[in-house]
Amino acid sequence: MIGPTLGYVQLTEGAQMLEKWKRAVVHLECATDSEHFYDRIKRIDEMRALLEQEKITHEQFAEELSGRSRDIRFHGTALFLSHAGRRFLLTARHVVWDERSAKREMEEDAQRMMGWPEHMREHLHQTATERAQSRIFNIIFRVPSIEEVLANQKGEEFLMNLGARTSATVPYTFSGPDLDLALISLDQRDSRFADELVARGFAPIASDDIADWPDSEGQEVITVGFPSSTALIGQVSQHPATAHWSSSHFSVPVTSFGRVSMLHEQLPFYWVDMSIFPGNSGGPVVANDRLVGVVSAQATLPIDAIPEVRTRIPFGKIIKSCYVRALLEEQIQKDRYHER
């Protein structure tokens, strides 16, 4: 990571501020399977039956067992944050929500409940819906920086099986879908992911640097993140045996500049006149060296001739940072409950 000086030239105050936020953004790569576990088990059972009937060879059976695992990857940005002596990742909910798996598991639950009494189906459907809305990716990698790759350092730590607990003790908290915020606790189970961040030069932003929202319309703001079209610099070759356990990409953070274009006290979000691209989501929006929001989405409009296709327009939807404090307090309660 770049420190407070560049060679012998002292960075300006603005450049130092920018470096502070660059050192706090983390490039996430969330992995899921193109074939869900439920479908994989069914397919393997079918292939095993064919093997027993000698309709396929052992080689064909072995080939069917490989692949389709962690072969779909999604990118986003998270902010390394510290609060009350604990470390967290703050991001957009949709960055770490495994929508694909959530929908498949809802389908499986619906099939399982067919024929059950209606009052039982209603209760279980509600439970299944709540579980689906908080379905986090089973494994989340960190994309290494170009400096790490040049130094032959790889991101060894990852976040795995965060959802494998009761909702009262999981090391993450989701807002509702409309608010689109998520917080991951990095010190609840073990601190290796956060410790590696610090060892590689990352520095968390203190929660004291969180403002509620920008001062006014027209205020200058920046966001730092990892839009896939510009932040991804290249890929490294991976052995097939290790490809499922890390990201093959490396990247550099990209800064975007703009102004607040719409701010209303009754709305949980505001608009800024800057372009937001896939990969920017979850990134911090900063004004006067304080967090004032989290990137959620880019504005879009339907195309007249093809209504089902939408085109992007250069306005970013930003969630006000005042809602982050409630997530922090909720997650700290979960962490303390887990520590009992």
mmCIF file of C-alpha atoms in Angstrom:
data_model
loop_
_atom_site.group_PDB
_atom_site.id
_atom_site.type_symbol
_atom_site.label_atom_id
_atom_site.label_comp_id
_atom_site.label_asym_id
_atom_site.label_seq_id
_atom_site.Cartn_x
_atom_site.Cartn_y
_atom_site.Cartn_z
ATOM 1 C CA MET A 1 0.000 0.000 0.000
ATOM 2 C CA ILE A 2 1.119 3.567 -0.600
ATOM 3 C CA GLY A 3 2.021 5.367 2.607
ATOM 4 C CA PRO A 4 1.755 9.059 3.533
ATOM 5 C CA THR A 5 4.754 10.001 1.381
ATOM 6 C CA LEU A 6 5.561 9.216 -2.218
ATOM 7 C CA GLY A 7 9.326 9.093 -2.652
ATOM 8 C CA TYR A 8 10.661 12.344 -1.198
ATOM 9 C CA VAL A 9 7.606 14.372 -2.122
ATOM 10 C CA GLN A 10 5.201 15.113 0.700
ATOM 11 C CA LEU A 11 1.639 14.408 -0.356
ATOM 12 C CA THR A 12 -0.839 17.242 -0.163
ATOM 13 C CA GLU A 13 -3.569 17.170 2.453
ATOM 14 C CA GLY A 14 -6.102 16.099 -0.170
ATOM 15 C CA ALA A 15 -3.840 13.333 -1.443
ATOM 16 C CA GLN A 16 -3.232 12.079 2.101
ATOM 17 C CA MET A 17 -6.971 11.974 2.674
ATOM 18 C CA LEU A 18 -7.451 9.987 -0.524
ATOM 19 C CA GLU A 19 -4.722 7.514 0.442
ATOM 20 C CA LYS A 20 -6.416 7.012 3.815
ATOM 21 C CA TRP A 21 -9.600 5.831 2.112
ATOM 22 C CA LYS A 22 -7.731 3.778 -0.489
ATOM 23 C CA ARG A 23 -6.087 1.877 2.356
ATOM 24 C CA ALA A 24 -9.520 1.115 3.818
ATOM 25 C CA VAL A 25 -11.319 -0.303 0.771
ATOM 26 C CA VAL A 26 -11.327 -4.056 0.211
ATOM 27 C CA HIS A 27 -12.034 -5.739 -3.114
ATOM 28 C CA LEU A 28 -14.433 -8.646 -2.524
ATOM 29 C CA GLU A 29 -14.985 -11.606 -4.833
ATOM 30 C CA CYS A 30 -17.995 -13.696 -3.823
ATOM 31 C CA ALA A 31 -18.246 -17.236 -5.178
ATOM 32 C CA THR A 32 -21.217 -19.508 -5.721
ATOM 33 C CA ASP A 33 -21.940 -22.686 -7.666
ATOM 34 C CA SER A 34 -23.644 -22.862 -11.040
ATOM 35 C CA GLU A 35 -25.105 -26.133 -9.776
ATOM 36 C CA HIS A 36 -26.681 -25.991 -6.328
ATOM 37 C CA PHE A 37 -25.833 -28.643 -3.763
ATOM 38 C CA TYR A 38 -29.373 -30.067 -3.956
ATOM 39 C CA ASP A 39 -29.132 -30.506 -7.723
ATOM 40 C CA ARG A 40 -25.604 -31.869 -7.487
ATOM 41 C CA ILE A 41 -26.694 -34.628 -5.083
ATOM 42 C CA LYS A 42 -29.579 -35.600 -7.365
ATOM 43 C CA ARG A 43 -27.324 -35.673 -10.430
ATOM 44 C CA ILE A 44 -24.651 -37.753 -8.679
ATOM 45 C CA ASP A 45 -27.285 -40.250 -7.538
ATOM 46 C CA GLU A 46 -28.491 -40.544 -11.137
ATOM 47 C CA MET A 47 -24.939 -40.988 -12.428
ATOM 48 C CA ARG A 48 -24.187 -43.598 -9.751
ATOM 49 C CA ALA A 49 -27.231 -45.574 -10.869
ATOM 50 C CA LEU A 50 -25.958 -45.452 -14.459
ATOM 51 C CA LEU A 51 -22.534 -46.591 -13.275
ATOM 52 C CA GLU A 52 -24.026 -49.548 -11.437
ATOM 53 C CA GLN A 53 -25.943 -50.444 -14.607
ATOM 54 C CA GLU A 54 -22.625 -50.189 -16.515
ATOM 55 C CA LYS A 55 -24.100 -47.552 -18.810
ATOM 56 C CA ILE A 56 -21.197 -45.187 -18.078
ATOM 57 C CA THR A 57 -17.537 -45.800 -17.227
ATOM 58 C CA HIS A 58 -15.747 -44.973 -13.990
ATOM 59 C CA GLU A 59 -13.879 -42.248 -15.882
ATOM 60 C CA GLN A 60 -17.150 -40.674 -17.003
ATOM 61 C CA PHE A 61 -18.485 -40.847 -13.470
ATOM 62 C CA ALA A 62 -15.343 -39.198 -12.084
ATOM 63 C CA GLU A 63 -15.591 -36.456 -14.705
ATOM 64 C CA GLU A 64 -19.168 -35.720 -13.631
ATOM 65 C CA LEU A 65 -17.991 -35.268 -10.039
ATOM 66 C CA SER A 66 -15.637 -32.430 -10.967
ATOM 67 C CA GLY A 67 -16.410 -28.820 -11.837
ATOM 68 C CA ARG A 68 -19.438 -26.602 -11.242
ATOM 69 C CA SER A 69 -18.112 -25.553 -7.842
ATOM 70 C CA ARG A 70 -17.468 -21.854 -7.083
ATOM 71 C CA ASP A 71 -17.483 -21.244 -10.816
ATOM 72 C CA ILE A 72 -19.641 -18.095 -10.639
ATOM 73 C CA ARG A 73 -17.944 -15.012 -9.181
ATOM 74 C CA PHE A 74 -19.300 -11.567 -8.292
ATOM 75 C CA HIS A 75 -17.232 -8.498 -7.398
ATOM 76 C CA GLY A 76 -17.884 -5.599 -5.061
ATOM 77 C CA THR A 77 -16.268 -3.151 -2.670
ATOM 78 C CA ALA A 78 -16.234 -3.140 1.130
ATOM 79 C CA LEU A 79 -14.984 -0.631 3.689
ATOM 80 C CA PHE A 80 -12.650 -1.824 6.460
ATOM 81 C CA LEU A 81 -14.146 -0.278 9.600
ATOM 82 C CA SER A 82 -13.339 -0.227 13.330
ATOM 83 C CA HIS A 83 -15.830 0.351 16.149
ATOM 84 C CA ALA A 84 -15.700 -0.346 19.887
ATOM 85 C CA GLY A 85 -12.433 -2.244 19.572
ATOM 86 C CA ARG A 86 -13.792 -4.530 16.844
ATOM 87 C CA ARG A 87 -13.196 -4.682 13.117
ATOM 88 C CA PHE A 88 -15.824 -4.978 10.395
ATOM 89 C CA LEU A 89 -16.455 -4.916 6.670
ATOM 90 C CA LEU A 90 -19.207 -2.547 5.559
ATOM 91 C CA THR A 91 -20.672 -3.077 2.104
ATOM 92 C CA ALA A 92 -23.896 -3.130 0.115
ATOM 93 C CA ARG A 93 -26.242 -5.983 0.953
ATOM 94 C CA HIS A 94 -26.587 -7.098 -2.664
ATOM 95 C CA VAL A 95 -22.804 -7.550 -2.916
ATOM 96 C CA VAL A 96 -22.731 -10.401 -0.381
ATOM 97 C CA TRP A 97 -26.293 -11.737 -0.718
ATOM 98 C CA ASP A 98 -26.286 -15.051 -2.603
ATOM 99 C CA GLU A 99 -29.506 -14.502 -4.531
ATOM 100 C CA ARG A 100 -28.984 -17.514 -6.774
ATOM 101 C CA SER A 101 -28.721 -19.976 -3.876
ATOM 102 C CA ALA A 102 -31.513 -18.242 -1.961
ATOM 103 C CA LYS A 103 -33.973 -18.729 -4.829
ATOM 104 C CA ARG A 104 -33.005 -22.379 -5.321
ATOM 105 C CA GLU A 105 -33.403 -23.127 -1.610
ATOM 106 C CA MET A 106 -36.803 -21.433 -1.590
ATOM 107 C CA GLU A 107 -37.864 -23.719 -4.442
ATOM 108 C CA GLU A 108 -36.669 -26.767 -2.521
ATOM 109 C CA ASP A 109 -38.514 -25.647 0.608
ATOM 110 C CA ALA A 110 -41.719 -25.142 -1.395
ATOM 111 C CA GLN A 111 -41.492 -28.656 -2.845
ATOM 112 C CA ARG A 112 -40.807 -30.128 0.579
ATOM 113 C CA MET A 113 -43.868 -28.429 2.071
ATOM 114 C CA MET A 114 -46.304 -29.617 -0.597
ATOM 115 C CA GLY A 115 -49.102 -31.591 1.034
ATOM 116 C CA TRP A 116 -48.460 -30.166 4.500
ATOM 117 C CA PRO A 117 -51.343 -28.529 6.432
ATOM 118 C CA GLU A 118 -51.874 -24.920 5.378
ATOM 119 C CA HIS A 119 -51.128 -23.415 8.815
ATOM 120 C CA MET A 120 -47.782 -25.223 8.869
ATOM 121 C CA ARG A 121 -46.967 -24.150 5.308
ATOM 122 C CA GLU A 122 -47.595 -20.484 6.109
ATOM 123 C CA HIS A 123 -45.275 -20.523 9.116
ATOM 124 C CA LEU A 124 -42.535 -22.459 7.345
ATOM 125 C CA HIS A 125 -42.834 -20.287 4.231
ATOM 126 C CA GLN A 126 -42.301 -17.182 6.358
ATOM 127 C CA THR A 127 -39.276 -18.778 8.027
ATOM 128 C CA ALA A 128 -37.867 -19.851 4.661
ATOM 129 C CA THR A 129 -38.365 -16.352 3.241
ATOM 130 C CA GLU A 130 -36.526 -14.747 6.160
ATOM 131 C CA ARG A 131 -33.706 -17.253 5.781
ATOM 132 C CA ALA A 132 -33.475 -16.582 2.043
ATOM 133 C CA GLN A 133 -33.323 -12.814 2.551
ATOM 134 C CA SER A 134 -30.258 -13.220 4.773
ATOM 135 C CA ARG A 135 -28.494 -15.858 2.631
ATOM 136 C CA ILE A 136 -24.851 -14.822 2.430
ATOM 137 C CA PHE A 137 -22.317 -16.324 0.033
ATOM 138 C CA ASN A 138 -20.685 -19.461 1.420
ATOM 139 C CA ILE A 139 -17.231 -18.184 0.558
ATOM 140 C CA ILE A 140 -15.913 -14.656 0.005
ATOM 141 C CA PHE A 141 -12.397 -14.003 -1.274
ATOM 142 C CA ARG A 142 -10.312 -10.854 -1.276
ATOM 143 C CA VAL A 143 -8.883 -9.778 -4.617
ATOM 144 C CA PRO A 144 -5.191 -8.960 -4.034
ATOM 145 C CA SER A 145 -3.682 -5.635 -5.017
ATOM 146 C CA ILE A 146 -1.170 -5.201 -7.808
ATOM 147 C CA GLU A 147 1.472 -4.469 -5.137
ATOM 148 C CA GLU A 148 0.819 -7.841 -3.505
ATOM 149 C CA VAL A 149 1.108 -9.675 -6.818
ATOM 150 C CA LEU A 150 4.376 -7.910 -7.697
ATOM 151 C CA ALA A 151 5.712 -8.851 -4.256
ATOM 152 C CA ASN A 152 4.522 -12.448 -4.793
ATOM 153 C CA GLN A 153 2.064 -12.117 -1.922
ATOM 154 C CA LYS A 154 -1.337 -13.723 -2.292
ATOM 155 C CA GLY A 155 -4.487 -13.175 -0.281
ATOM 156 C CA GLU A 156 -4.499 -16.371 1.761
ATOM 157 C CA GLU A 157 -7.424 -15.643 4.053
ATOM 158 C CA PHE A 158 -11.087 -15.774 3.064
ATOM 159 C CA LEU A 159 -14.479 -15.663 4.746
ATOM 160 C CA MET A 160 -16.314 -18.988 4.727
ATOM 161 C CA ASN A 161 -19.582 -20.423 6.074
ATOM 162 C CA LEU A 162 -20.602 -17.173 7.751
ATOM 163 C CA GLY A 163 -24.237 -18.281 7.685
ATOM 164 C CA ALA A 164 -23.656 -21.607 9.439
ATOM 165 C CA ARG A 165 -25.210 -20.491 12.722
ATOM 166 C CA THR A 166 -28.457 -19.312 14.210
ATOM 167 C CA SER A 167 -29.545 -15.834 13.164
ATOM 168 C CA ALA A 168 -28.806 -14.531 16.673
ATOM 169 C CA THR A 169 -25.103 -15.367 16.461
ATOM 170 C CA VAL A 170 -24.064 -15.117 12.799
ATOM 171 C CA PRO A 171 -21.098 -12.775 12.241
ATOM 172 C CA TYR A 172 -22.989 -10.532 9.846
ATOM 173 C CA THR A 173 -26.056 -8.304 9.705
ATOM 174 C CA PHE A 174 -28.158 -7.416 6.676
ATOM 175 C CA SER A 175 -30.462 -4.445 6.413
ATOM 176 C CA GLY A 176 -33.721 -4.871 4.553
ATOM 177 C CA PRO A 177 -33.376 -5.189 0.766
ATOM 178 C CA ASP A 178 -34.481 -1.591 0.161
ATOM 179 C CA LEU A 179 -31.811 -0.115 2.436
ATOM 180 C CA ASP A 180 -29.121 -2.346 0.880
ATOM 181 C CA LEU A 181 -26.480 -2.394 3.615
ATOM 182 C CA ALA A 182 -24.488 -5.276 5.091
ATOM 183 C CA LEU A 183 -21.954 -5.538 7.898
ATOM 184 C CA ILE A 184 -19.553 -8.442 8.527
ATOM 185 C CA SER A 185 -17.832 -8.870 11.884
ATOM 186 C CA LEU A 186 -14.170 -9.829 11.452
ATOM 187 C CA ASP A 187 -13.330 -10.588 15.091
ATOM 188 C CA GLN A 188 -16.214 -12.802 16.197
ATOM 189 C CA ARG A 189 -14.866 -16.245 15.260
ATOM 190 C CA ASP A 190 -11.228 -15.536 14.472
ATOM 191 C CA SER A 191 -9.300 -12.514 13.361
ATOM 192 C CA ARG A 192 -7.164 -13.961 10.564
ATOM 193 C CA PHE A 193 -8.888 -12.120 7.713
ATOM 194 C CA ALA A 194 -8.612 -8.755 9.496
ATOM 195 C CA ASP A 195 -5.084 -9.496 10.683
ATOM 196 C CA GLU A 196 -3.996 -10.195 7.114
ATOM 197 C CA LEU A 197 -5.525 -6.899 5.988
ATOM 198 C CA VAL A 198 -3.483 -5.012 8.580
ATOM 199 C CA ALA A 199 -0.335 -6.963 7.724
ATOM 200 C CA ARG A 200 -0.767 -6.013 4.056
ATOM 201 C CA GLY A 201 -1.059 -2.295 4.799
ATOM 202 C CA PHE A 202 -4.817 -1.821 5.087
ATOM 203 C CA ALA A 203 -6.026 0.502 7.842
ATOM 204 C CA PRO A 204 -9.626 0.591 9.129
ATOM 205 C CA ILE A 205 -11.678 3.761 9.214
ATOM 206 C CA ALA A 206 -12.781 4.648 12.751
ATOM 207 C CA SER A 207 -16.519 4.851 13.350
ATOM 208 C CA ASP A 208 -15.959 8.410 14.597
ATOM 209 C CA ASP A 209 -15.423 9.303 10.932
ATOM 210 C CA ILE A 210 -19.021 8.395 10.063
ATOM 211 C CA ALA A 211 -21.311 11.353 9.402
ATOM 212 C CA ASP A 212 -25.065 11.006 8.956
ATOM 213 C CA TRP A 213 -25.197 12.278 5.365
ATOM 214 C CA PRO A 214 -23.725 15.075 3.203
ATOM 215 C CA ASP A 215 -24.095 18.692 4.292
ATOM 216 C CA SER A 216 -26.117 19.845 1.305
ATOM 217 C CA GLU A 217 -26.854 19.465 -2.377
ATOM 218 C CA GLY A 218 -23.899 20.555 -4.460
ATOM 219 C CA GLN A 219 -21.329 19.288 -1.953
ATOM 220 C CA GLU A 220 -18.304 17.615 -3.503
ATOM 221 C CA VAL A 221 -17.994 13.886 -2.780
ATOM 222 C CA ILE A 222 -15.725 11.043 -3.834
ATOM 223 C CA THR A 223 -16.045 7.290 -3.856
ATOM 224 C CA VAL A 224 -13.230 4.761 -3.875
ATOM 225 C CA GLY A 225 -13.900 1.262 -5.122
ATOM 226 C CA PHE A 226 -13.293 -1.468 -7.626
ATOM 227 C CA PRO A 227 -15.436 -1.085 -10.768
ATOM 228 C CA SER A 228 -14.692 -4.251 -12.709
ATOM 229 C CA SER A 229 -14.260 -2.474 -16.040
ATOM 230 C CA THR A 230 -11.338 -0.371 -14.807
ATOM 231 C CA ALA A 231 -10.074 -1.718 -11.460
ATOM 232 C CA LEU A 232 -9.251 -5.254 -12.627
ATOM 233 C CA ILE A 233 -5.696 -5.074 -13.954
ATOM 234 C CA GLY A 234 -4.983 -8.711 -14.747
ATOM 235 C CA GLN A 235 -5.109 -12.344 -13.720
ATOM 236 C CA VAL A 236 -2.572 -14.803 -12.373
ATOM 237 C CA SER A 237 -2.346 -18.437 -13.420
ATOM 238 C CA GLN A 238 -3.747 -20.883 -10.888
ATOM 239 C CA HIS A 239 -3.402 -24.606 -10.383
ATOM 240 C CA PRO A 240 -6.793 -26.333 -10.781
ATOM 241 C CA ALA A 241 -6.502 -27.695 -7.245
ATOM 242 C CA THR A 242 -6.280 -24.210 -5.729
ATOM 243 C CA ALA A 243 -8.510 -22.253 -8.117
ATOM 244 C CA HIS A 244 -11.549 -22.856 -5.891
ATOM 245 C CA TRP A 245 -9.802 -21.275 -2.900
ATOM 246 C CA SER A 246 -8.780 -17.828 -4.120
ATOM 247 C CA SER A 247 -9.324 -15.096 -6.681
ATOM 248 C CA SER A 248 -7.307 -15.169 -9.884
ATOM 249 C CA HIS A 249 -7.604 -11.401 -10.361
ATOM 250 C CA PHE A 250 -5.578 -8.481 -9.045
ATOM 251 C CA SER A 251 -6.689 -4.869 -8.947
ATOM 252 C CA VAL A 252 -6.131 -1.253 -7.979
ATOM 253 C CA PRO A 253 -8.724 1.042 -6.353
ATOM 254 C CA VAL A 254 -10.353 3.630 -8.595
ATOM 255 C CA THR A 255 -11.604 7.017 -7.393
ATOM 256 C CA SER A 256 -14.669 8.775 -8.805
ATOM 257 C CA PHE A 257 -15.565 12.415 -8.173
ATOM 258 C CA GLY A 258 -18.921 14.176 -8.196
ATOM 259 C CA ARG A 259 -21.440 16.305 -6.344
ATOM 260 C CA VAL A 260 -24.596 15.624 -4.400
ATOM 261 C CA SER A 261 -27.448 16.202 -6.838
ATOM 262 C CA MET A 262 -30.502 15.297 -4.718
ATOM 263 C CA LEU A 263 -30.701 15.149 -0.927
ATOM 264 C CA HIS A 264 -33.958 14.899 1.031
ATOM 265 C CA GLU A 265 -34.349 14.339 4.769
ATOM 266 C CA GLN A 266 -37.275 11.929 4.314
ATOM 267 C CA LEU A 267 -35.388 9.556 2.018
ATOM 268 C CA PRO A 268 -32.836 6.927 3.125
ATOM 269 C CA PHE A 269 -30.751 7.551 0.005
ATOM 270 C CA TYR A 270 -29.539 10.429 -2.142
ATOM 271 C CA TRP A 271 -28.243 10.853 -5.687
ATOM 272 C CA VAL A 272 -24.790 11.964 -6.797
ATOM 273 C CA ASP A 273 -23.767 12.942 -10.314
ATOM 274 C CA MET A 274 -21.062 10.330 -10.783
ATOM 275 C CA SER A 275 -20.970 7.140 -12.805
ATOM 276 C CA ILE A 276 -21.253 3.933 -10.814
ATOM 277 C CA PHE A 277 -20.367 0.597 -12.379
ATOM 278 C CA PRO A 278 -20.569 -3.066 -11.319
ATOM 279 C CA GLY A 279 -17.899 -3.532 -8.669
ATOM 280 C CA ASN A 280 -18.378 -0.029 -7.183
ATOM 281 C CA SER A 281 -21.268 -1.253 -5.043
ATOM 282 C CA GLY A 282 -20.499 -1.196 -1.334
ATOM 283 C CA GLY A 283 -17.825 1.457 -1.671
ATOM 284 C CA PRO A 284 -17.616 4.469 0.664
ATOM 285 C CA VAL A 285 -18.839 7.900 -0.362
ATOM 286 C CA VAL A 286 -16.708 10.539 1.334
ATOM 287 C CA ALA A 287 -17.079 14.271 1.971
ATOM 288 C CA ASN A 288 -14.682 16.354 4.072
ATOM 289 C CA ASP A 289 -12.800 13.182 5.023
ATOM 290 C CA ARG A 290 -15.898 11.572 6.558
ATOM 291 C CA LEU A 291 -18.102 8.705 5.445
ATOM 292 C CA VAL A 292 -21.422 10.101 4.210
ATOM 293 C CA GLY A 293 -22.825 7.118 2.335
ATOM 294 C CA VAL A 294 -22.429 3.702 0.748
ATOM 295 C CA VAL A 295 -22.704 3.091 -3.004
ATOM 296 C CA SER A 296 -25.822 1.073 -3.839
ATOM 297 C CA ALA A 297 -26.667 1.334 -7.545
ATOM 298 C CA GLN A 298 -26.521 3.245 -10.804
ATOM 299 C CA ALA A 299 -29.643 4.954 -12.110
ATOM 300 C CA THR A 300 -31.189 3.250 -15.140
ATOM 301 C CA LEU A 301 -33.943 3.961 -17.664
ATOM 302 C CA PRO A 302 -35.870 1.534 -19.906
ATOM 303 C CA ILE A 303 -35.135 1.705 -23.616
ATOM 304 C CA ASP A 304 -38.271 2.736 -25.542
ATOM 305 C CA ALA A 305 -37.936 0.127 -28.273
ATOM 306 C CA ILE A 306 -36.984 -2.654 -25.837
ATOM 307 C CA PRO A 307 -38.702 -1.955 -22.475
ATOM 308 C CA GLU A 308 -37.166 -5.005 -20.801
ATOM 309 C CA VAL A 309 -33.678 -3.601 -21.471
ATOM 310 C CA ARG A 310 -32.469 -0.681 -19.378
ATOM 311 C CA THR A 311 -29.711 1.823 -20.054
ATOM 312 C CA ARG A 312 -27.499 3.366 -17.379
ATOM 313 C CA ILE A 313 -27.403 7.106 -16.710
ATOM 314 C CA PRO A 314 -24.595 8.872 -14.796
ATOM 315 C CA PHE A 315 -26.219 9.172 -11.379
ATOM 316 C CA GLY A 316 -25.279 7.032 -8.396
ATOM 317 C CA LYS A 317 -27.741 5.944 -5.721
ATOM 318 C CA ILE A 318 -26.107 6.320 -2.311
ATOM 319 C CA ILE A 319 -27.417 4.980 1.015
ATOM 320 C CA LYS A 320 -27.071 7.495 3.844
ATOM 321 C CA SER A 321 -24.405 6.493 6.340
ATOM 322 C CA CYS A 322 -26.587 7.311 9.356
ATOM 323 C CA TYR A 323 -28.015 3.777 9.050
ATOM 324 C CA VAL A 324 -24.609 2.178 9.581
ATOM 325 C CA ARG A 325 -24.657 2.804 13.339
ATOM 326 C CA ALA A 326 -27.753 0.654 13.849
ATOM 327 C CA LEU A 327 -26.072 -2.216 12.005
ATOM 328 C CA LEU A 328 -22.967 -1.836 14.163
ATOM 329 C CA GLU A 329 -24.950 -2.003 17.390
ATOM 330 C CA GLU A 330 -26.988 -4.990 16.186
ATOM 331 C CA GLN A 331 -23.868 -6.896 15.174
ATOM 332 C CA ILE A 332 -22.071 -6.118 18.421
ATOM 333 C CA GLN A 333 -25.016 -7.628 20.304
ATOM 334 C CA LYS A 334 -24.677 -10.783 18.190
ATOM 335 C CA ASP A 335 -20.939 -10.908 18.867
ATOM 336 C CA ARG A 336 -21.456 -10.561 22.604
ATOM 337 C CA TYR A 337 -24.163 -13.230 22.591
ATOM 338 C CA HIS A 338 -21.778 -15.548 20.758
ATOM 339 C CA GLU A 339 -19.058 -14.893 23.361
ATOM 340 C CA ARG A 340 -21.205 -16.047 26.280
#
